[in-house]
Amino acid sequence: MTTPFFQANPDIIKPYALMDLDDTLFQTQRKIDAWELPTSEPENLVCATVNKQGKPLSFMSQRQAVFFNWLLASTELIVVTARDRSEIERVKLPFDSWQVLTHGAIILDKDGALQAQWQQRMHSQLAPLQDKLQQLSQLFANHSRNDNSQLVFTPHIDSFNNGAVNEELTIYLAIKHAQKDHQALVELAKKLPTLIRDFEQDFYVHVNANNLAILPHAVHKHHAVQFLLEHHLDSQRSSFGFGDSLADLPFLQLLDWYGVPNHGQLHECFSSQ
């Protein structure tokens, strides 16, 4: 048998593009200024997200907008983001395929419906951790009420079906610093394992810029993307992706190719090697 040489084929099979959103495809004005992104003059900016009041919050540079438009036309674009179901609604970009949300705890299908099998799997893994997540929530809620505290604490909660009933479960805990003191969050992350018994057995901590997340080991973009690749995506189609944070790297490594923007946590990590 002779191996054939490549021949161009006009029938294009779109690859999958699995994409992180914040700081990969768009970012706030503060980060645009800090990273000195090209083609980000005011007349070139494109609004990508709004805040809770409906005001523009994050923007794409002209280059990012061109890149995103190419992705829409040339790939099946799959969102892979830490944003939850309410936060993704504030992203004003057109998505029409699978969406991996809330660090991987939620998978929506092409019609925007919750993926039932994944729902049940996550319910079974999150339910036993609710008492510990409530303990942590109470600790941070009490701390946040301290007038001197600069920490802004948010529990992320969603509804999960265990095959019989829907139940609201806490997925993970997010903490920001009011003054955007990244080092303060790094120091807090070091103290977290001392707060409750077997912390590191049940949870991991991710810190990126002004975001600290306390997550159950069951909640990870990697797990959700692996589930999609094994059960729902066509194995004959190629895949690639982009992400900016260390938390993105495990899911990116499942793909055929991956890349990072020339700014952000992963870029800084690779640049320091």
Coordinates of C-alpha atoms in Angstrom, one line a residue:
M1 CA 0.0 0.0 0.0
T2 CA 1.4 3.4 -1.0
T3 CA 0.7 6.4 1.3
P4 CA -0.9 9.1 -0.9
F5 CA 0.5 12.7 -1.1
F6 CA -1.6 15.5 0.2
Q7 CA -4.1 17.0 -2.2
A8 CA -6.1 20.2 -1.6
N9 CA -9.8 19.6 -1.0
P10 CA -12.4 22.4 -1.5
D11 CA -14.8 20.7 1.0
I12 CA -13.7 22.3 4.2
I13 CA -14.3 20.4 7.5
K14 CA -14.3 23.0 10.2
P15 CA -12.0 22.3 13.2
Y16 CA -13.1 22.9 16.7
A17 CA -11.8 26.0 18.4
L18 CA -12.1 25.8 22.2
M19 CA -11.6 29.3 23.6
D20 CA -11.2 30.9 27.0
L21 CA -12.8 34.4 26.9
D22 CA -11.7 37.0 29.5
D23 CA -8.1 38.2 28.8
T24 CA -7.9 35.9 25.8
L25 CA -10.4 37.3 23.4
F26 CA -11.2 40.5 25.2
Q27 CA -10.3 42.4 28.4
T28 CA -11.1 45.5 30.5
Q29 CA -9.7 49.0 29.6
R30 CA -7.4 48.8 32.6
K31 CA -5.7 45.7 31.1
I32 CA -5.6 47.1 27.6
D33 CA -3.6 50.0 29.1
A34 CA -1.4 47.8 31.2
W35 CA -0.6 45.5 28.2
E36 CA -0.4 48.3 25.7
L37 CA -2.3 46.2 23.2
P38 CA -2.0 47.3 19.5
T39 CA -5.1 48.6 17.6
S40 CA -6.8 49.4 20.8
E41 CA -7.3 53.1 20.2
P42 CA -10.8 54.3 21.2
E43 CA -12.1 54.4 17.7
N44 CA -10.9 50.8 17.1
L45 CA -12.4 49.2 20.3
V46 CA -15.4 46.8 20.0
C47 CA -17.5 46.2 23.1
A48 CA -17.5 42.5 24.1
T49 CA -19.1 42.5 27.6
V50 CA -21.3 44.7 29.8
N51 CA -21.5 45.0 33.6
K52 CA -24.6 44.3 35.7
Q53 CA -25.9 47.8 34.9
G54 CA -25.6 47.1 31.1
K55 CA -22.6 49.5 30.7
P56 CA -19.6 48.5 28.5
L57 CA -17.0 46.7 30.6
S58 CA -14.6 44.6 28.4
F59 CA -13.4 45.3 24.9
M60 CA -11.8 43.7 21.9
S61 CA -9.0 45.5 20.0
Q62 CA -9.3 45.7 16.3
R63 CA -7.0 42.7 15.9
Q64 CA -8.9 40.7 18.4
A65 CA -12.2 41.5 16.6
V66 CA -10.7 40.4 13.3
F67 CA -9.4 37.1 15.0
F68 CA -12.8 36.4 16.5
N69 CA -14.6 37.0 13.2
W70 CA -12.2 34.6 11.5
L71 CA -13.0 32.0 14.3
L72 CA -16.7 32.4 13.7
A73 CA -16.4 31.9 10.0
S74 CA -13.8 29.1 10.0
T75 CA -14.3 27.0 13.1
E76 CA -16.9 25.5 15.4
L77 CA -16.3 27.8 18.3
I78 CA -16.7 26.3 21.8
V79 CA -16.6 28.6 24.8
V80 CA -14.5 27.4 27.8
T81 CA -14.8 29.9 30.6
A82 CA -14.9 30.5 34.3
R83 CA -18.0 32.7 33.8
D84 CA -21.2 31.2 35.2
R85 CA -24.6 31.2 33.5
S86 CA -25.6 34.7 34.6
E87 CA -22.1 36.1 33.7
I88 CA -22.0 34.6 30.2
E89 CA -25.2 36.5 29.4
R90 CA -23.3 39.7 29.8
V91 CA -20.9 38.6 27.0
K92 CA -22.3 40.3 23.8
L93 CA -20.8 37.9 21.3
P94 CA -22.6 35.3 19.1
F95 CA -22.0 31.7 20.2
D96 CA -23.8 28.8 18.7
S97 CA -22.1 25.6 19.9
W98 CA -21.2 24.0 23.2
Q99 CA -20.4 26.1 26.2
V100 CA -18.3 25.0 29.1
L101 CA -19.1 27.4 32.0
T102 CA -18.3 27.9 35.7
H103 CA -14.7 26.5 35.5
G104 CA -16.2 23.3 33.9
A105 CA -19.1 22.6 36.3
I106 CA -21.7 23.5 33.7
I107 CA -22.0 22.3 30.1
L108 CA -24.6 23.8 27.8
D109 CA -25.4 22.1 24.5
K110 CA -25.9 23.9 21.2
D111 CA -29.5 24.8 22.1
G112 CA -28.4 26.3 25.4
A113 CA -29.8 23.4 27.5
L114 CA -27.9 21.8 30.4
Q115 CA -26.1 18.6 29.5
A116 CA -28.0 16.0 31.6
Q117 CA -25.3 13.4 32.1
W118 CA -22.8 16.0 33.1
Q119 CA -25.3 17.6 35.5
Q120 CA -25.8 14.3 37.3
R121 CA -22.0 13.7 37.5
M122 CA -21.4 17.1 39.0
H123 CA -24.3 16.7 41.4
S124 CA -22.8 13.5 42.7
Q125 CA -19.4 15.1 43.2
L126 CA -20.5 18.4 44.6
A127 CA -23.2 17.3 47.0
P128 CA -20.8 15.7 49.6
L129 CA -18.8 18.9 49.7
Q130 CA -21.6 21.3 50.5
D131 CA -21.0 21.3 54.3
K132 CA -17.3 22.3 53.8
L133 CA -18.2 24.9 51.2
Q134 CA -20.8 26.4 53.6
Q135 CA -18.1 26.5 56.4
L136 CA -15.8 28.4 54.1
S137 CA -18.6 30.6 52.9
Q138 CA -19.4 31.6 56.5
L139 CA -15.8 32.3 57.3
F140 CA -15.4 34.7 54.3
A141 CA -18.8 36.2 54.7
N142 CA -18.0 37.1 58.3
H143 CA -14.6 38.4 57.3
S144 CA -16.1 40.5 54.5
R145 CA -18.4 42.2 57.0
N146 CA -15.3 43.5 58.8
D147 CA -15.0 47.2 58.1
N148 CA -11.3 46.8 57.5
S149 CA -11.6 44.0 55.1
Q150 CA -10.7 44.6 51.5
L151 CA -11.9 41.2 50.3
V152 CA -15.0 40.9 48.1
F153 CA -16.4 37.4 48.5
T154 CA -18.9 35.7 46.1
P155 CA -20.2 32.1 46.2
H156 CA -21.1 30.7 42.8
I157 CA -24.3 28.6 43.0
D158 CA -26.3 26.8 40.4
S159 CA -29.0 24.2 40.0
F160 CA -28.1 20.6 39.5
N161 CA -30.3 17.6 38.7
N162 CA -29.4 14.3 40.3
G163 CA -31.8 12.3 38.1
A164 CA -34.8 13.0 40.3
V165 CA -34.9 16.5 41.5
N166 CA -33.2 19.8 41.0
E167 CA -31.0 21.0 43.8
E168 CA -29.1 24.3 44.3
L169 CA -25.5 23.6 45.1
T170 CA -22.5 25.8 45.8
I171 CA -19.9 25.2 43.1
Y172 CA -17.0 27.3 44.1
L173 CA -16.0 30.4 46.0
A174 CA -14.5 33.5 44.4
I175 CA -12.6 36.3 46.2
K176 CA -11.4 39.6 44.8
H177 CA -9.5 42.4 46.5
A178 CA -11.2 45.8 46.5
Q179 CA -7.9 47.6 45.8
K180 CA -6.8 44.9 43.3
D181 CA -3.9 43.8 45.5
H182 CA -2.7 40.7 43.8
Q183 CA -0.1 39.9 46.5
A184 CA -2.7 40.0 49.2
L185 CA -4.6 37.3 47.4
V186 CA -1.4 35.2 47.0
E187 CA -0.8 35.5 50.7
L188 CA -4.4 34.5 51.4
A189 CA -4.1 31.5 49.2
K190 CA -1.2 30.2 51.3
K191 CA -3.3 30.4 54.4
L192 CA -6.4 28.6 53.0
P193 CA -5.3 25.0 53.8
T194 CA -5.3 25.8 57.5
L195 CA -8.9 26.9 57.6
I196 CA -10.8 23.6 57.5
R197 CA -9.8 19.9 57.8
D198 CA -8.6 18.1 54.7
F199 CA -8.7 21.3 52.6
E200 CA -6.2 20.1 50.0
Q201 CA -7.9 16.7 49.8
D202 CA -11.1 18.3 48.6
F203 CA -10.1 21.7 47.1
Y204 CA -7.5 23.5 45.0
V205 CA -6.9 27.2 44.7
H206 CA -6.4 29.2 41.6
V207 CA -5.1 32.8 41.6
N208 CA -4.9 35.0 38.5
A209 CA -4.7 38.8 38.7
N210 CA -7.4 40.0 41.0
N211 CA -9.3 36.7 41.1
L212 CA -8.9 33.9 43.7
A213 CA -11.0 30.8 43.3
I214 CA -11.5 28.0 45.8
L215 CA -12.6 25.0 43.7
P216 CA -13.4 21.4 44.4
H217 CA -11.1 19.1 42.5
A218 CA -14.1 17.8 40.6
V219 CA -14.6 21.2 39.0
H220 CA -12.1 21.9 36.2
K221 CA -12.2 23.0 32.6
H222 CA -10.0 19.9 31.8
H223 CA -12.7 17.5 33.1
A224 CA -15.5 19.1 31.1
V225 CA -13.5 19.4 27.9
Q226 CA -12.4 15.7 28.2
F227 CA -16.1 14.7 28.6
L228 CA -17.0 16.6 25.4
L229 CA -14.1 15.2 23.4
E230 CA -14.9 11.6 24.5
H231 CA -18.7 11.8 24.2
H232 CA -19.9 14.5 21.9
L233 CA -17.2 15.9 19.5
D234 CA -16.2 14.2 16.3
S235 CA -12.8 12.5 16.8
Q236 CA -12.0 12.9 13.0
R237 CA -12.1 16.7 13.3
S238 CA -9.1 18.6 14.5
S239 CA -9.1 20.9 17.5
F240 CA -7.2 23.8 18.8
G241 CA -7.6 26.4 21.5
F242 CA -6.3 29.5 23.3
G243 CA -6.2 30.5 27.0
D244 CA -4.4 33.0 29.1
S245 CA -4.2 31.4 32.6
L246 CA -2.5 28.4 34.2
A247 CA -6.0 27.0 34.8
D248 CA -6.4 26.8 31.0
L249 CA -3.3 24.8 30.3
P250 CA -4.7 21.3 31.3
F251 CA -7.7 21.6 28.9
L252 CA -5.5 23.1 26.2
Q253 CA -3.2 20.1 26.4
L254 CA -6.1 17.8 25.4
L255 CA -6.3 19.5 22.0
D256 CA -4.3 19.0 18.8
W257 CA -2.8 22.5 19.0
Y258 CA -3.0 25.3 21.5
G259 CA -1.7 28.9 21.9
V260 CA -1.7 31.8 24.4
P261 CA -2.1 35.5 23.9
N262 CA 1.1 37.5 24.2
H263 CA 0.1 38.8 27.6
G264 CA -1.4 37.4 30.8
Q265 CA -0.4 34.6 33.3
L266 CA 0.5 31.8 30.9
H267 CA 2.6 34.1 28.7
E268 CA 4.5 35.4 31.7
C269 CA 5.1 31.9 32.9
F270 CA 6.4 30.7 29.5
S271 CA 8.5 33.9 29.1
S272 CA 10.3 33.3 32.5
Q273 CA 11.5 29.8 31.4

